[in-house]
Short mmCIF file of C-alpha atoms in Angstrom, two decimals:
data_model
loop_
_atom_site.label_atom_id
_atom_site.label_comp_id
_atom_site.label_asym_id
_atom_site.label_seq_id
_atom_site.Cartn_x
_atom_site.Cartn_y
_atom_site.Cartn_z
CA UNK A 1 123.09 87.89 85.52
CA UNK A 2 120.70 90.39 83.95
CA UNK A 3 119.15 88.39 80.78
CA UNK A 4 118.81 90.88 77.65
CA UNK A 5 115.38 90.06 77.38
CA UNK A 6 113.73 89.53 80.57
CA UNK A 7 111.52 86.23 80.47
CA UNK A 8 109.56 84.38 83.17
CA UNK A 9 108.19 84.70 86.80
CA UNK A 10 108.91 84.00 89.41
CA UNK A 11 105.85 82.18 91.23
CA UNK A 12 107.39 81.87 95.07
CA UNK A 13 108.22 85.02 96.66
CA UNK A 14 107.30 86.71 99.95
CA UNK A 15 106.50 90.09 101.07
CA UNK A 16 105.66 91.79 104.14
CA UNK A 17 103.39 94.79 104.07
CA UNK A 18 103.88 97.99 105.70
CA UNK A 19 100.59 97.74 107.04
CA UNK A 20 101.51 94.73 108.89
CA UNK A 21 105.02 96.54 110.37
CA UNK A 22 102.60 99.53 111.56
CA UNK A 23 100.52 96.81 113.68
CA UNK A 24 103.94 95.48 115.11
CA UNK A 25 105.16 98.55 116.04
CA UNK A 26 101.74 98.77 118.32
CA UNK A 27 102.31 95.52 119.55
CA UNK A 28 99.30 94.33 118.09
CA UNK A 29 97.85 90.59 116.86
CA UNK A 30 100.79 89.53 119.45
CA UNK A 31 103.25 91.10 117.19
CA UNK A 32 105.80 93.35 118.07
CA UNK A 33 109.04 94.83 116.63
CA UNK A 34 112.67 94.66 117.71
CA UNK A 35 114.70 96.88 115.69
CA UNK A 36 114.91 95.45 112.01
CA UNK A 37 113.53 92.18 113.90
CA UNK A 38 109.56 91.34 113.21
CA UNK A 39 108.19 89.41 116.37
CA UNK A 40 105.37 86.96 115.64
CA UNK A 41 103.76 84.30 117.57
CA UNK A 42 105.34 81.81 115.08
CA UNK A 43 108.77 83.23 114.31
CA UNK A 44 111.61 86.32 114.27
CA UNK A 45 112.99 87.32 111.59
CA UNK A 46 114.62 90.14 110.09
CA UNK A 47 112.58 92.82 108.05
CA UNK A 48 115.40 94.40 105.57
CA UNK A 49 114.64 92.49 102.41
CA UNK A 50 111.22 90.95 103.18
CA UNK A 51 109.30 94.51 103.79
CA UNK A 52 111.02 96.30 100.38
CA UNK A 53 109.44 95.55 97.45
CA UNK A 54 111.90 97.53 95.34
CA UNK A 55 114.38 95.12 96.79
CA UNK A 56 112.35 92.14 95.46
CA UNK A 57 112.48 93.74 91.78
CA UNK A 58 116.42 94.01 92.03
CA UNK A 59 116.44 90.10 92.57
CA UNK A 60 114.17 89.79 89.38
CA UNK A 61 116.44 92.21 87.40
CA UNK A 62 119.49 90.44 88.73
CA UNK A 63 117.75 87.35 87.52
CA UNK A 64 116.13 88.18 84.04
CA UNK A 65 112.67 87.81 85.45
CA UNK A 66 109.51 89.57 83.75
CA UNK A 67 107.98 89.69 87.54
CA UNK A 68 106.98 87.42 90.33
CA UNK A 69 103.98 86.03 92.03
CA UNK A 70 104.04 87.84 95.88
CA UNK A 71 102.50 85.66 98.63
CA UNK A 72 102.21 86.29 102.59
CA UNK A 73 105.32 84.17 104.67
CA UNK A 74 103.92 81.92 106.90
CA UNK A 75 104.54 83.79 110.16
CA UNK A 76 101.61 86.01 108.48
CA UNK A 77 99.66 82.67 108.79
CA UNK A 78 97.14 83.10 111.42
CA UNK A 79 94.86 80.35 113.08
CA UNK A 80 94.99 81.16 116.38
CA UNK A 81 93.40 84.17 116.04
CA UNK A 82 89.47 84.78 117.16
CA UNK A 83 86.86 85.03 114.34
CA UNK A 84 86.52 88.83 115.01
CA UNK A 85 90.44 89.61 114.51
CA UNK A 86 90.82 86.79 111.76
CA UNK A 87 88.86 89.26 109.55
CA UNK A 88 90.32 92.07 110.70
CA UNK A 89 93.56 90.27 109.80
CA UNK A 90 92.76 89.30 106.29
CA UNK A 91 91.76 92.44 105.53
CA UNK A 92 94.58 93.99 106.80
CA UNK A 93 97.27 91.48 105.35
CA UNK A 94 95.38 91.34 102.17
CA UNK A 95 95.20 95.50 101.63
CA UNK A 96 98.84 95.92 102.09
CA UNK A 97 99.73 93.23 100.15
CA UNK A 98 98.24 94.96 97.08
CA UNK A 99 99.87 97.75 98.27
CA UNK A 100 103.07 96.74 98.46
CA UNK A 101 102.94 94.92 94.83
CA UNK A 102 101.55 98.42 93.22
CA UNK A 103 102.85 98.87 89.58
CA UNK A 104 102.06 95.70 87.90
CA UNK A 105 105.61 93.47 87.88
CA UNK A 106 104.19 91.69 91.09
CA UNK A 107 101.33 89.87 91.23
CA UNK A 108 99.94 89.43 94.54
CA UNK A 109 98.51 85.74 95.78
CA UNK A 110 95.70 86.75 98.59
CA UNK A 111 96.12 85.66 102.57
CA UNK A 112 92.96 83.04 102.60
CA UNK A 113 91.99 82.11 106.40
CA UNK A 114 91.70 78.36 105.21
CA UNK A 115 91.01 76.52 108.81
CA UNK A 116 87.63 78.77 108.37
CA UNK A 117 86.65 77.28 105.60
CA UNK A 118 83.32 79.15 105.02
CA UNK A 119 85.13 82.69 105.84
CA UNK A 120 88.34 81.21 103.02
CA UNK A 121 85.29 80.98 100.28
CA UNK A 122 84.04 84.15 101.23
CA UNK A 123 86.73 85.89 101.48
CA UNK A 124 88.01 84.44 97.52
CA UNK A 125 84.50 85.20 96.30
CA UNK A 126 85.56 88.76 97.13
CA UNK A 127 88.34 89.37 95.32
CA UNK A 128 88.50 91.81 92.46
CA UNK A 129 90.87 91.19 89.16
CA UNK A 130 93.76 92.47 90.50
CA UNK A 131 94.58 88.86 92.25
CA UNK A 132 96.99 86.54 90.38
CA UNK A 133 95.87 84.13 93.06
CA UNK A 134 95.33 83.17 96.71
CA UNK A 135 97.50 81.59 99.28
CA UNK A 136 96.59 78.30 100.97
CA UNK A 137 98.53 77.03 104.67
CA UNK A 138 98.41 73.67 105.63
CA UNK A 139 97.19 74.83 109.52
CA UNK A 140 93.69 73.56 109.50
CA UNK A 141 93.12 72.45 113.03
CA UNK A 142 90.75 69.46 113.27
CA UNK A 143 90.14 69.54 109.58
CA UNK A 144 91.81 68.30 106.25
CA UNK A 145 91.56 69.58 102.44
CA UNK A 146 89.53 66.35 101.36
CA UNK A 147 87.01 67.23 103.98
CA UNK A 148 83.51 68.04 102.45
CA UNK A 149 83.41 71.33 103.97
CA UNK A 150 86.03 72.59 102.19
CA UNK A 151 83.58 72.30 98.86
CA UNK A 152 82.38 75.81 98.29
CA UNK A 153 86.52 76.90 98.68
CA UNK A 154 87.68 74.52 95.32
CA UNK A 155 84.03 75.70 93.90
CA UNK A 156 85.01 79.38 94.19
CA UNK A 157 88.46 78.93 93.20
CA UNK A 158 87.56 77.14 89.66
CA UNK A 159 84.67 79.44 88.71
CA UNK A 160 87.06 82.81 89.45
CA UNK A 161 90.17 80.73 87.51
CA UNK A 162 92.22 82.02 91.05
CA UNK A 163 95.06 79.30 91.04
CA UNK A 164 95.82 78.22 94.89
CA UNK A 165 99.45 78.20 95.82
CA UNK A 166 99.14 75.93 98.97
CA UNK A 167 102.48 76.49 101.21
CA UNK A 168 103.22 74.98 104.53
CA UNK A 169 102.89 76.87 108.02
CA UNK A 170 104.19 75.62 111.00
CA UNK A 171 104.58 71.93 111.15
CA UNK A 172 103.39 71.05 114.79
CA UNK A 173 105.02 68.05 115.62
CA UNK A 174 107.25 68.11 118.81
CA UNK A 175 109.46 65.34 117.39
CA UNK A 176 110.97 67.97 115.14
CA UNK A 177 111.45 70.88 117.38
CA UNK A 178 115.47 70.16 117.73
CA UNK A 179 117.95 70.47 114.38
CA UNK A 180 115.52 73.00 112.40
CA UNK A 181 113.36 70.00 111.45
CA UNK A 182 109.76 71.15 111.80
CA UNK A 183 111.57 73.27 108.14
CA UNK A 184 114.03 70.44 107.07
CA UNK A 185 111.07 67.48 107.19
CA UNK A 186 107.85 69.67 108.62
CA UNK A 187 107.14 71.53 105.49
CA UNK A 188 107.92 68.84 102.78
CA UNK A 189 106.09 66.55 105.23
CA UNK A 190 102.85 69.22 105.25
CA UNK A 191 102.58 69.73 101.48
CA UNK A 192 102.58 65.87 100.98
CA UNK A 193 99.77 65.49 103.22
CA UNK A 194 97.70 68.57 102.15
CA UNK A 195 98.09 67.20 98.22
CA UNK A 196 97.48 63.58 99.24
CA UNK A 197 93.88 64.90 100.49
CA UNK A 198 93.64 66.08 97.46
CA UNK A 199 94.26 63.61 95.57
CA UNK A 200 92.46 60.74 97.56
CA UNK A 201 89.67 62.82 98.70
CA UNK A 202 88.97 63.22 94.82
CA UNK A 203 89.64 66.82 94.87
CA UNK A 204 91.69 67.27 91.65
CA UNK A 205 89.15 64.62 90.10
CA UNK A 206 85.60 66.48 91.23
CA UNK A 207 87.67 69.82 90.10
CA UNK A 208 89.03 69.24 86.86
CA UNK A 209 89.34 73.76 86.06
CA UNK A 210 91.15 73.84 89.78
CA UNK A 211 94.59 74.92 89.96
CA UNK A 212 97.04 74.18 92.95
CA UNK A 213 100.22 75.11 93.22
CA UNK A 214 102.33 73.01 95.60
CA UNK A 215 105.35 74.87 97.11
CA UNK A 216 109.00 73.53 97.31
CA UNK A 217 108.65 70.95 94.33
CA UNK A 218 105.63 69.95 95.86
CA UNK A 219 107.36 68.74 99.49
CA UNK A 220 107.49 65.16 99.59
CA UNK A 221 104.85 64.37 97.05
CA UNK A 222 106.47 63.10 94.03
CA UNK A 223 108.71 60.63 96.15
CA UNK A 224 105.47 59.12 97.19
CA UNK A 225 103.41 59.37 94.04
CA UNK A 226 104.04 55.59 93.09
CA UNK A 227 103.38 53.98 96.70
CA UNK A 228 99.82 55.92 96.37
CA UNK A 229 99.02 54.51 93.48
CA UNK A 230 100.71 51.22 94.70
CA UNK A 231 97.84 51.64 97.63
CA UNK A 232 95.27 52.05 95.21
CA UNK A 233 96.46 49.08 92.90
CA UNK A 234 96.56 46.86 95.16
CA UNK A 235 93.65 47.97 97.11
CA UNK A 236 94.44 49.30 101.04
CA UNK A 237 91.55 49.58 103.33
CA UNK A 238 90.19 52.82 103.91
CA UNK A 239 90.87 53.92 99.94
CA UNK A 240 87.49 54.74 98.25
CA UNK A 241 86.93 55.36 94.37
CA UNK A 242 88.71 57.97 92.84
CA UNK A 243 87.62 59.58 89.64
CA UNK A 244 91.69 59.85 88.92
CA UNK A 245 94.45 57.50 90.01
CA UNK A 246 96.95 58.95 91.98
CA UNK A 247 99.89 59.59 89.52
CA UNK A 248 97.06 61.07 87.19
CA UNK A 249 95.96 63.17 90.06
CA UNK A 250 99.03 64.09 91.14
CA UNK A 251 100.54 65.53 87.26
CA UNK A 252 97.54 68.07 87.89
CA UNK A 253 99.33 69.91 90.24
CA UNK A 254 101.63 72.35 89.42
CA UNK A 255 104.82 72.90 91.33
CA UNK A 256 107.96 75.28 91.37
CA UNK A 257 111.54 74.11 91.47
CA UNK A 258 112.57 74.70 95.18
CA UNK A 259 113.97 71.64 95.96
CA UNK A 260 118.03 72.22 96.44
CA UNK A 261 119.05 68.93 94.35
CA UNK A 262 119.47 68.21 90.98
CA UNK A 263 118.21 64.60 91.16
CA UNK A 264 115.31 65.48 92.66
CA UNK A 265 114.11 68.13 90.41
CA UNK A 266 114.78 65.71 87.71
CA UNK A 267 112.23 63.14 90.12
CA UNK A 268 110.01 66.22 90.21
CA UNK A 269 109.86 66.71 86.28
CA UNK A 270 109.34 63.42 85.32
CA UNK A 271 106.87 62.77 88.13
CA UNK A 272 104.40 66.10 87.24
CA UNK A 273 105.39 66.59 83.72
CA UNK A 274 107.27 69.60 82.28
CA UNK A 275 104.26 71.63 81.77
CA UNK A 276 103.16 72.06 85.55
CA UNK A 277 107.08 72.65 87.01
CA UNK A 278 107.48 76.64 87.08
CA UNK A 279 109.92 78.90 88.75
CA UNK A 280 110.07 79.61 92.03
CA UNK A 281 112.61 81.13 94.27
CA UNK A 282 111.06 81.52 98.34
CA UNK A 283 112.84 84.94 98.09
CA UNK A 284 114.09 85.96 100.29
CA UNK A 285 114.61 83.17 102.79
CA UNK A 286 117.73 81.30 103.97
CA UNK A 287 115.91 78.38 102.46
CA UNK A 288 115.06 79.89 98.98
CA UNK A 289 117.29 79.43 95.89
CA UNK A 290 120.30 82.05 94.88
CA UNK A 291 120.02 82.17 91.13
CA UNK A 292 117.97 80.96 88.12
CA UNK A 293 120.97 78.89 87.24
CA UNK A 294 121.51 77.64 90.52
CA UNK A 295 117.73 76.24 90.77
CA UNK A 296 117.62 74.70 87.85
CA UNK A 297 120.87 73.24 87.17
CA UNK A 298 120.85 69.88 85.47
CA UNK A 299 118.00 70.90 83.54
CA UNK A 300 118.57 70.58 79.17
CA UNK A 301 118.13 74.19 78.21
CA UNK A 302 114.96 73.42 76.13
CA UNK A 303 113.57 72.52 80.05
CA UNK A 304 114.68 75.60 81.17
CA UNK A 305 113.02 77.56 78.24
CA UNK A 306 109.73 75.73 79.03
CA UNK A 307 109.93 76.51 82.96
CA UNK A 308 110.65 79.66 82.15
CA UNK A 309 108.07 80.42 79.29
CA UNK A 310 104.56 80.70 81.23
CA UNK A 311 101.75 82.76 80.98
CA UNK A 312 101.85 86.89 82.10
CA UNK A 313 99.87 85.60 85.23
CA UNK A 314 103.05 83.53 86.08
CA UNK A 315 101.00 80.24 86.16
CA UNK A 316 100.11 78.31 83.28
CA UNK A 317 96.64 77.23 82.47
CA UNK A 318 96.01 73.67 83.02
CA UNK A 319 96.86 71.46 80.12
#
């Protein structure tokens, strides 16, 4: 449907830039191009939608969207590159990203190298105004979010006001390599964890001006938001002091409504509060949502109005 007044964002969407494509087609970063196919080191997939950000505004138009928040796809996710290339990369990635979102309607979220956590900070410290945000994987290597080196990168974020839209790369756990699992379970299973370092290493407490955004309802996390608190409670070894309990920490996130049931994004309301649940689509994935409607059926339509009534930047200040 095309709403007669356009209203709300969209805060999950994915492009491609051209200057990414151009690299493929020279079989660079250990990319390469098979007809309307992009080759990465993590995944193919098809380049027709993904690379056409004109495309991206007819789903918003279709939709009665004001605009959308653009973010890298996690094939674009890059760890195992050397230092040397990983900031070659970002710059790269980052450049055509603006690129591609020229005119204003999208907002682009920047490609942050976070398992080089002092190159992440630097690289956010750099940005100019023309960022609605930055993009956070969940591929850290040997480290985790609560770990203290990761300080100057939540530091950064709050003093700029850059919101952090952490979404899950590749899930590397052979037990789900058969059935499309390391999608199905991996990425709810690799927000959880990134947002329960968050929330136990003190993060959201030490950081009360730092926004996250968790992708796809926020995974797993508010189906586990009472057992960590129940952990805390009742105290488990291993569980320091935290400046906010767990369900406190957790209704600091914000989250969008990818999460294909209706019960669940009912869970997911009631579990972060109205106020931090926002649109999102994953446009233009398999796994993304069709429609408005479709996303956030079972909603009362004063919810909906609320979802759908954030700020021009797409994400709400924190309440």
């Amino acid at each position: 449907m095309l709403a007669e007044k356009r209203r709300g964002w969209d805060v999950h969407t994915h492009l491609v830039p051209a200057s990414v494509v151009d690299e493929a087609k020279r079989q660079r970063y250990g990319m390469a191009v098979d007809g309307d196919v992009l080759v990465t080191p993590m995944l193919r997939f098809a380049m027709h939608r993904i690379t056409r950000s004109e495309v991206l505004s007819g789903w918003l138009d279709d939709n009665g969207l004001v605009g959308a928040l653009v973010s890298p796809p996690p094939p674009l996710y890059r760890p195992d590159l050397g230092d040397r290339d990983t900031e070659r990369w970002v710059t790269l990635v980052n450049e055509g990203l603006v690129e591609a979102c020229a005119g204003g309607r999208l907002r682009p979220m920047a490609y942050v190298p976070v398992e080089r956590p002092r190159l992440a900070a630097e690289v956010v410290a750099g940005l100019d105004d023309s960022w609605a945000g930055v993009t956070l994987g969940t591929e850290l290597g040997d480290l985790v979010y609560s770990d203290e080196v990761y300080a100057p990168l939540w530091e950064v974020l709050e003093d700029r006001a850059l919101p952090g839209f952490i979404h899950p790369g590749e899930c590397r756990d052979d037990r789900l390599a058969h059935f499309y699992l390391g999608n199905l379970v991996g990425n709810p299973y690799e927000t959880a964890v990134a947002a329960a370092h968050l929330v136990f290493g003190d993060v959201m407490g030490r950081h009360r001006d730092l926004r996250i955004l968790l992708a796809h309802g926020g995974g797993a996390t508010a189906a586990l938001a009472g057992r960590w608190e129940r952990g805390v409670t009742t105290g488990r070894l291993g569980l320091g002091a935290l400046t906010l309990a767990p369900r406190e920490a957790v209704r600091r996130f914000a989250v969008d409504t990818v999460v294909h049931d209706r019960s669940y994004l009912r869970h997911v309301v009631d579990t972060f509060g109205l106020e931090s649940v926002e649109f999102g689509s994953d446009w233009p994935f398999p796994m993304g949502v069709d429609s408005v409607e479709a996303a956030l059926e079972g909603l009362s339509a004063a919810e909906v109005a609320t979802i759908l009534g954030g700020s021009d930047s797409g994400i709400r200040p924190r309440h």
